């Protein structure tokens, strides 16, 4: 996908903190600030950064329909395209992963609810991930089934309510932490 012209990350460093990276030259655990992230938000190895850092962009950088309020640090959600193993009729499809990085912002974000309602109504597979403790592998929940009825409602408030329930459910899941052993991430 092409990037939206004139749209830059600027001070947003969500991916530099929340993503897990395991590649030659860089192993970074989830919810841990990358060691290459400078205090001013820039990357100390930007010109020589590894391929995952060169190739990965959140969906806000790719979708022109998302305005500047969707930048992850502003919206509380890092939206990305996903081709994870979705269940049943959603298998082998591209969908969305909504990684909640600020539950207060995301939990009251009506634009997020509207977008989620639209995606579920259109049959796009949607996942929610939430777990922000350092090295925590965020629990993931599939949203399409639990939000189907809410997405059918005329307004998006029912989706926002279900979104908050899904975030709370992720908080109740047993915590799974990753560690680096011999330069490999152990699950």
mmCIF file of C-alpha atoms in Angstrom:
data_model
loop_
_atom_site.group_PDB
_atom_site.id
_atom_site.type_symbol
_atom_site.label_atom_id
_atom_site.label_comp_id
_atom_site.label_asym_id
_atom_site.label_seq_id
_atom_site.Cartn_x
_atom_site.Cartn_y
_atom_site.Cartn_z
ATOM 1 C CA UNK A 1 0.000 0.000 0.000
ATOM 2 C CA UNK A 2 1.076 3.520 -0.655
ATOM 3 C CA UNK A 3 1.522 5.982 2.165
ATOM 4 C CA UNK A 4 -0.802 8.975 2.423
ATOM 5 C CA UNK A 5 1.092 11.957 0.967
ATOM 6 C CA UNK A 6 2.336 14.544 3.485
ATOM 7 C CA UNK A 7 1.426 12.367 6.469
ATOM 8 C CA UNK A 8 4.331 11.773 8.847
ATOM 9 C CA UNK A 9 4.705 10.110 12.242
ATOM 10 C CA UNK A 10 6.129 13.302 13.777
ATOM 11 C CA UNK A 11 6.208 12.848 17.566
ATOM 12 C CA UNK A 12 4.280 9.568 17.546
ATOM 13 C CA UNK A 13 6.503 6.676 18.630
ATOM 14 C CA UNK A 14 3.808 4.063 19.330
ATOM 15 C CA UNK A 15 5.361 1.427 17.083
ATOM 16 C CA UNK A 16 8.793 2.035 18.650
ATOM 17 C CA UNK A 17 7.312 1.087 22.011
ATOM 18 C CA UNK A 18 4.433 -1.356 21.482
ATOM 19 C CA UNK A 19 5.577 -3.617 18.635
ATOM 20 C CA UNK A 20 7.592 -6.799 19.083
ATOM 21 C CA UNK A 21 10.570 -7.053 16.751
ATOM 22 C CA UNK A 22 12.844 -10.017 16.243
ATOM 23 C CA UNK A 23 15.304 -9.659 13.410
ATOM 24 C CA UNK A 24 19.025 -9.700 12.806
ATOM 25 C CA UNK A 25 20.435 -6.751 14.670
ATOM 26 C CA UNK A 26 17.359 -5.923 16.733
ATOM 27 C CA UNK A 27 15.275 -7.802 19.258
ATOM 28 C CA UNK A 28 12.657 -5.676 21.002
ATOM 29 C CA UNK A 29 9.980 -6.853 23.378
ATOM 30 C CA UNK A 30 6.421 -5.452 23.356
ATOM 31 C CA UNK A 31 5.619 -2.363 25.420
ATOM 32 C CA UNK A 32 9.298 -1.589 25.880
ATOM 33 C CA UNK A 33 10.874 1.537 24.414
ATOM 34 C CA UNK A 34 13.295 0.608 21.640
ATOM 35 C CA UNK A 35 16.892 1.208 22.669
ATOM 36 C CA UNK A 36 17.347 3.177 19.432
ATOM 37 C CA UNK A 37 14.533 5.619 20.196
ATOM 38 C CA UNK A 38 16.027 8.996 21.077
ATOM 39 C CA UNK A 39 14.550 11.318 23.692
ATOM 40 C CA UNK A 40 13.300 13.696 20.972
ATOM 41 C CA UNK A 41 11.445 10.827 19.269
ATOM 42 C CA UNK A 42 13.849 10.173 16.432
ATOM 43 C CA UNK A 43 15.626 6.910 15.719
ATOM 44 C CA UNK A 44 19.376 6.781 16.336
ATOM 45 C CA UNK A 45 19.822 4.166 13.562
ATOM 46 C CA UNK A 46 17.194 5.513 11.157
ATOM 47 C CA UNK A 47 19.368 5.272 8.013
ATOM 48 C CA UNK A 48 20.418 1.719 8.934
ATOM 49 C CA UNK A 49 17.272 0.510 10.692
ATOM 50 C CA UNK A 50 16.271 -3.133 10.142
ATOM 51 C CA UNK A 51 13.724 -4.173 7.519
ATOM 52 C CA UNK A 52 10.756 -4.529 9.916
ATOM 53 C CA UNK A 53 11.214 -0.890 10.919
ATOM 54 C CA UNK A 54 11.549 0.196 7.276
ATOM 55 C CA UNK A 55 8.533 -1.751 6.054
ATOM 56 C CA UNK A 56 5.973 -1.470 8.859
ATOM 57 C CA UNK A 57 3.514 1.416 8.967
ATOM 58 C CA UNK A 58 0.338 1.721 10.990
ATOM 59 C CA UNK A 59 -2.875 1.912 8.978
ATOM 60 C CA UNK A 60 -3.170 5.633 9.742
ATOM 61 C CA UNK A 61 -0.187 6.161 7.431
ATOM 62 C CA UNK A 62 -1.958 4.183 4.652
ATOM 63 C CA UNK A 63 -5.642 5.120 4.868
ATOM 64 C CA UNK A 64 -6.543 8.628 3.733
ATOM 65 C CA UNK A 65 -10.033 8.249 5.256
ATOM 66 C CA UNK A 66 -8.430 8.424 8.710
ATOM 67 C CA UNK A 67 -7.770 12.009 9.740
ATOM 68 C CA UNK A 68 -4.974 13.282 11.978
ATOM 69 C CA UNK A 69 -6.919 12.377 15.123
ATOM 70 C CA UNK A 70 -6.170 8.723 14.211
ATOM 71 C CA UNK A 71 -2.440 9.053 14.774
ATOM 72 C CA UNK A 72 -1.835 6.381 17.427
ATOM 73 C CA UNK A 73 -0.605 8.717 20.154
ATOM 74 C CA UNK A 74 -3.724 10.855 19.686
ATOM 75 C CA UNK A 75 -6.350 8.136 19.238
ATOM 76 C CA UNK A 76 -5.105 5.624 21.810
ATOM 77 C CA UNK A 77 -5.097 2.845 19.218
ATOM 78 C CA UNK A 78 -2.415 1.586 16.869
ATOM 79 C CA UNK A 79 -4.358 0.304 13.884
ATOM 80 C CA UNK A 80 -2.668 -2.127 11.537
ATOM 81 C CA UNK A 81 -3.568 -4.412 8.673
ATOM 82 C CA UNK A 82 -3.564 -8.033 9.713
ATOM 83 C CA UNK A 83 -3.583 -11.384 7.994
ATOM 84 C CA UNK A 84 -3.570 -13.423 11.193
ATOM 85 C CA UNK A 85 -5.301 -16.776 11.320
ATOM 86 C CA UNK A 86 -8.883 -15.591 11.515
ATOM 87 C CA UNK A 87 -11.554 -18.174 12.328
ATOM 88 C CA UNK A 88 -14.159 -19.727 10.008
ATOM 89 C CA UNK A 89 -15.454 -17.601 7.170
ATOM 90 C CA UNK A 90 -12.826 -14.959 7.920
ATOM 91 C CA UNK A 91 -9.888 -17.300 7.208
ATOM 92 C CA UNK A 92 -7.331 -16.145 4.627
ATOM 93 C CA UNK A 93 -8.634 -12.573 4.624
ATOM 94 C CA UNK A 94 -6.938 -9.293 5.381
ATOM 95 C CA UNK A 95 -8.429 -7.496 8.343
ATOM 96 C CA UNK A 96 -7.488 -5.113 11.097
ATOM 97 C CA UNK A 97 -5.721 -5.403 14.419
ATOM 98 C CA UNK A 98 -6.650 -2.680 16.900
ATOM 99 C CA UNK A 99 -3.847 -2.509 19.468
ATOM 100 C CA UNK A 100 -5.048 -0.369 22.336
ATOM 101 C CA UNK A 101 -2.184 1.736 23.677
ATOM 102 C CA UNK A 102 -4.263 4.106 25.817
ATOM 103 C CA UNK A 103 -7.523 2.598 27.065
ATOM 104 C CA UNK A 104 -8.886 5.942 28.296
ATOM 105 C CA UNK A 105 -8.517 7.608 24.887
ATOM 106 C CA UNK A 106 -9.668 4.540 22.952
ATOM 107 C CA UNK A 107 -12.552 3.859 25.324
ATOM 108 C CA UNK A 108 -14.201 7.193 24.576
ATOM 109 C CA UNK A 109 -13.168 7.476 20.896
ATOM 110 C CA UNK A 110 -16.427 7.587 18.944
ATOM 111 C CA UNK A 111 -14.528 7.781 15.620
ATOM 112 C CA UNK A 112 -12.859 4.479 16.517
ATOM 113 C CA UNK A 113 -16.300 3.015 17.257
ATOM 114 C CA UNK A 114 -17.646 4.276 13.903
ATOM 115 C CA UNK A 115 -14.708 2.781 12.012
ATOM 116 C CA UNK A 116 -15.022 -0.523 13.854
ATOM 117 C CA UNK A 117 -18.784 -0.591 13.192
ATOM 118 C CA UNK A 118 -18.145 -0.028 9.477
ATOM 119 C CA UNK A 119 -15.490 -2.753 9.268
ATOM 120 C CA UNK A 120 -17.579 -5.335 11.114
ATOM 121 C CA UNK A 121 -20.677 -4.454 9.073
ATOM 122 C CA UNK A 122 -18.620 -4.920 5.883
ATOM 123 C CA UNK A 123 -17.320 -8.301 7.068
ATOM 124 C CA UNK A 124 -13.695 -7.297 7.607
ATOM 125 C CA UNK A 125 -12.101 -9.460 10.318
ATOM 126 C CA UNK A 126 -11.153 -7.376 13.353
ATOM 127 C CA UNK A 127 -8.953 -8.160 16.348
ATOM 128 C CA UNK A 128 -8.412 -6.224 19.530
ATOM 129 C CA UNK A 129 -5.143 -6.472 21.481
ATOM 130 C CA UNK A 130 -4.637 -4.906 24.884
ATOM 131 C CA UNK A 131 -1.890 -5.370 27.397
ATOM 132 C CA UNK A 132 0.538 -2.539 28.025
ATOM 133 C CA UNK A 133 2.824 -3.789 30.772
ATOM 134 C CA UNK A 134 6.500 -3.966 29.762
ATOM 135 C CA UNK A 135 7.266 -7.253 27.956
ATOM 136 C CA UNK A 136 3.590 -8.298 28.129
ATOM 137 C CA UNK A 137 2.389 -10.208 25.104
ATOM 138 C CA UNK A 138 -1.001 -8.494 24.697
ATOM 139 C CA UNK A 139 -4.050 -10.768 24.847
ATOM 140 C CA UNK A 140 -5.987 -10.728 21.578
ATOM 141 C CA UNK A 141 -9.712 -11.139 21.068
ATOM 142 C CA UNK A 142 -11.648 -11.565 17.834
ATOM 143 C CA UNK A 143 -14.285 -8.824 17.699
ATOM 144 C CA UNK A 144 -16.615 -9.757 14.843
ATOM 145 C CA UNK A 145 -18.783 -12.213 16.772
ATOM 146 C CA UNK A 146 -19.064 -10.260 20.008
ATOM 147 C CA UNK A 147 -19.742 -6.967 18.203
ATOM 148 C CA UNK A 148 -22.060 -8.180 15.454
ATOM 149 C CA UNK A 149 -25.250 -7.033 17.214
ATOM 150 C CA UNK A 150 -23.710 -3.753 18.371
ATOM 151 C CA UNK A 151 -22.521 -3.002 14.815
ATOM 152 C CA UNK A 152 -26.103 -3.475 13.578
ATOM 153 C CA UNK A 153 -27.365 -0.665 15.845
ATOM 154 C CA UNK A 154 -28.077 2.715 14.200
ATOM 155 C CA UNK A 155 -25.435 4.640 16.133
ATOM 156 C CA UNK A 156 -21.934 3.711 17.255
ATOM 157 C CA UNK A 157 -22.432 3.999 21.019
ATOM 158 C CA UNK A 158 -23.227 0.277 21.316
ATOM 159 C CA UNK A 159 -19.926 -0.539 19.580
ATOM 160 C CA UNK A 160 -18.054 1.769 21.952
ATOM 161 C CA UNK A 161 -19.678 -0.009 24.908
ATOM 162 C CA UNK A 162 -18.650 -3.424 23.525
ATOM 163 C CA UNK A 163 -15.153 -2.111 22.806
ATOM 164 C CA UNK A 164 -14.766 -1.177 26.464
ATOM 165 C CA UNK A 165 -16.010 -4.630 27.474
ATOM 166 C CA UNK A 166 -13.435 -6.243 25.171
ATOM 167 C CA UNK A 167 -10.648 -4.114 26.666
ATOM 168 C CA UNK A 168 -11.782 -5.125 30.174
ATOM 169 C CA UNK A 169 -11.863 -8.791 29.120
ATOM 170 C CA UNK A 170 -8.269 -8.535 27.871
ATOM 171 C CA UNK A 171 -7.260 -7.037 31.225
ATOM 172 C CA UNK A 172 -8.706 -10.092 32.973
ATOM 173 C CA UNK A 173 -6.728 -12.577 30.880
ATOM 174 C CA UNK A 174 -3.701 -14.234 32.482
ATOM 175 C CA UNK A 175 -0.600 -12.161 31.838
ATOM 176 C CA UNK A 176 1.927 -13.607 29.403
ATOM 177 C CA UNK A 177 5.370 -12.018 29.441
ATOM 178 C CA UNK A 178 8.096 -12.463 26.849
ATOM 179 C CA UNK A 179 11.811 -12.595 27.524
ATOM 180 C CA UNK A 180 14.965 -12.505 25.473
ATOM 181 C CA UNK A 181 17.080 -15.609 25.792
ATOM 182 C CA UNK A 182 20.080 -16.063 23.546
ATOM 183 C CA UNK A 183 18.819 -13.279 21.286
ATOM 184 C CA UNK A 184 15.522 -14.984 20.556
ATOM 185 C CA UNK A 185 12.103 -14.086 21.871
ATOM 186 C CA UNK A 186 10.622 -16.927 23.878
ATOM 187 C CA UNK A 187 6.847 -17.278 23.862
#
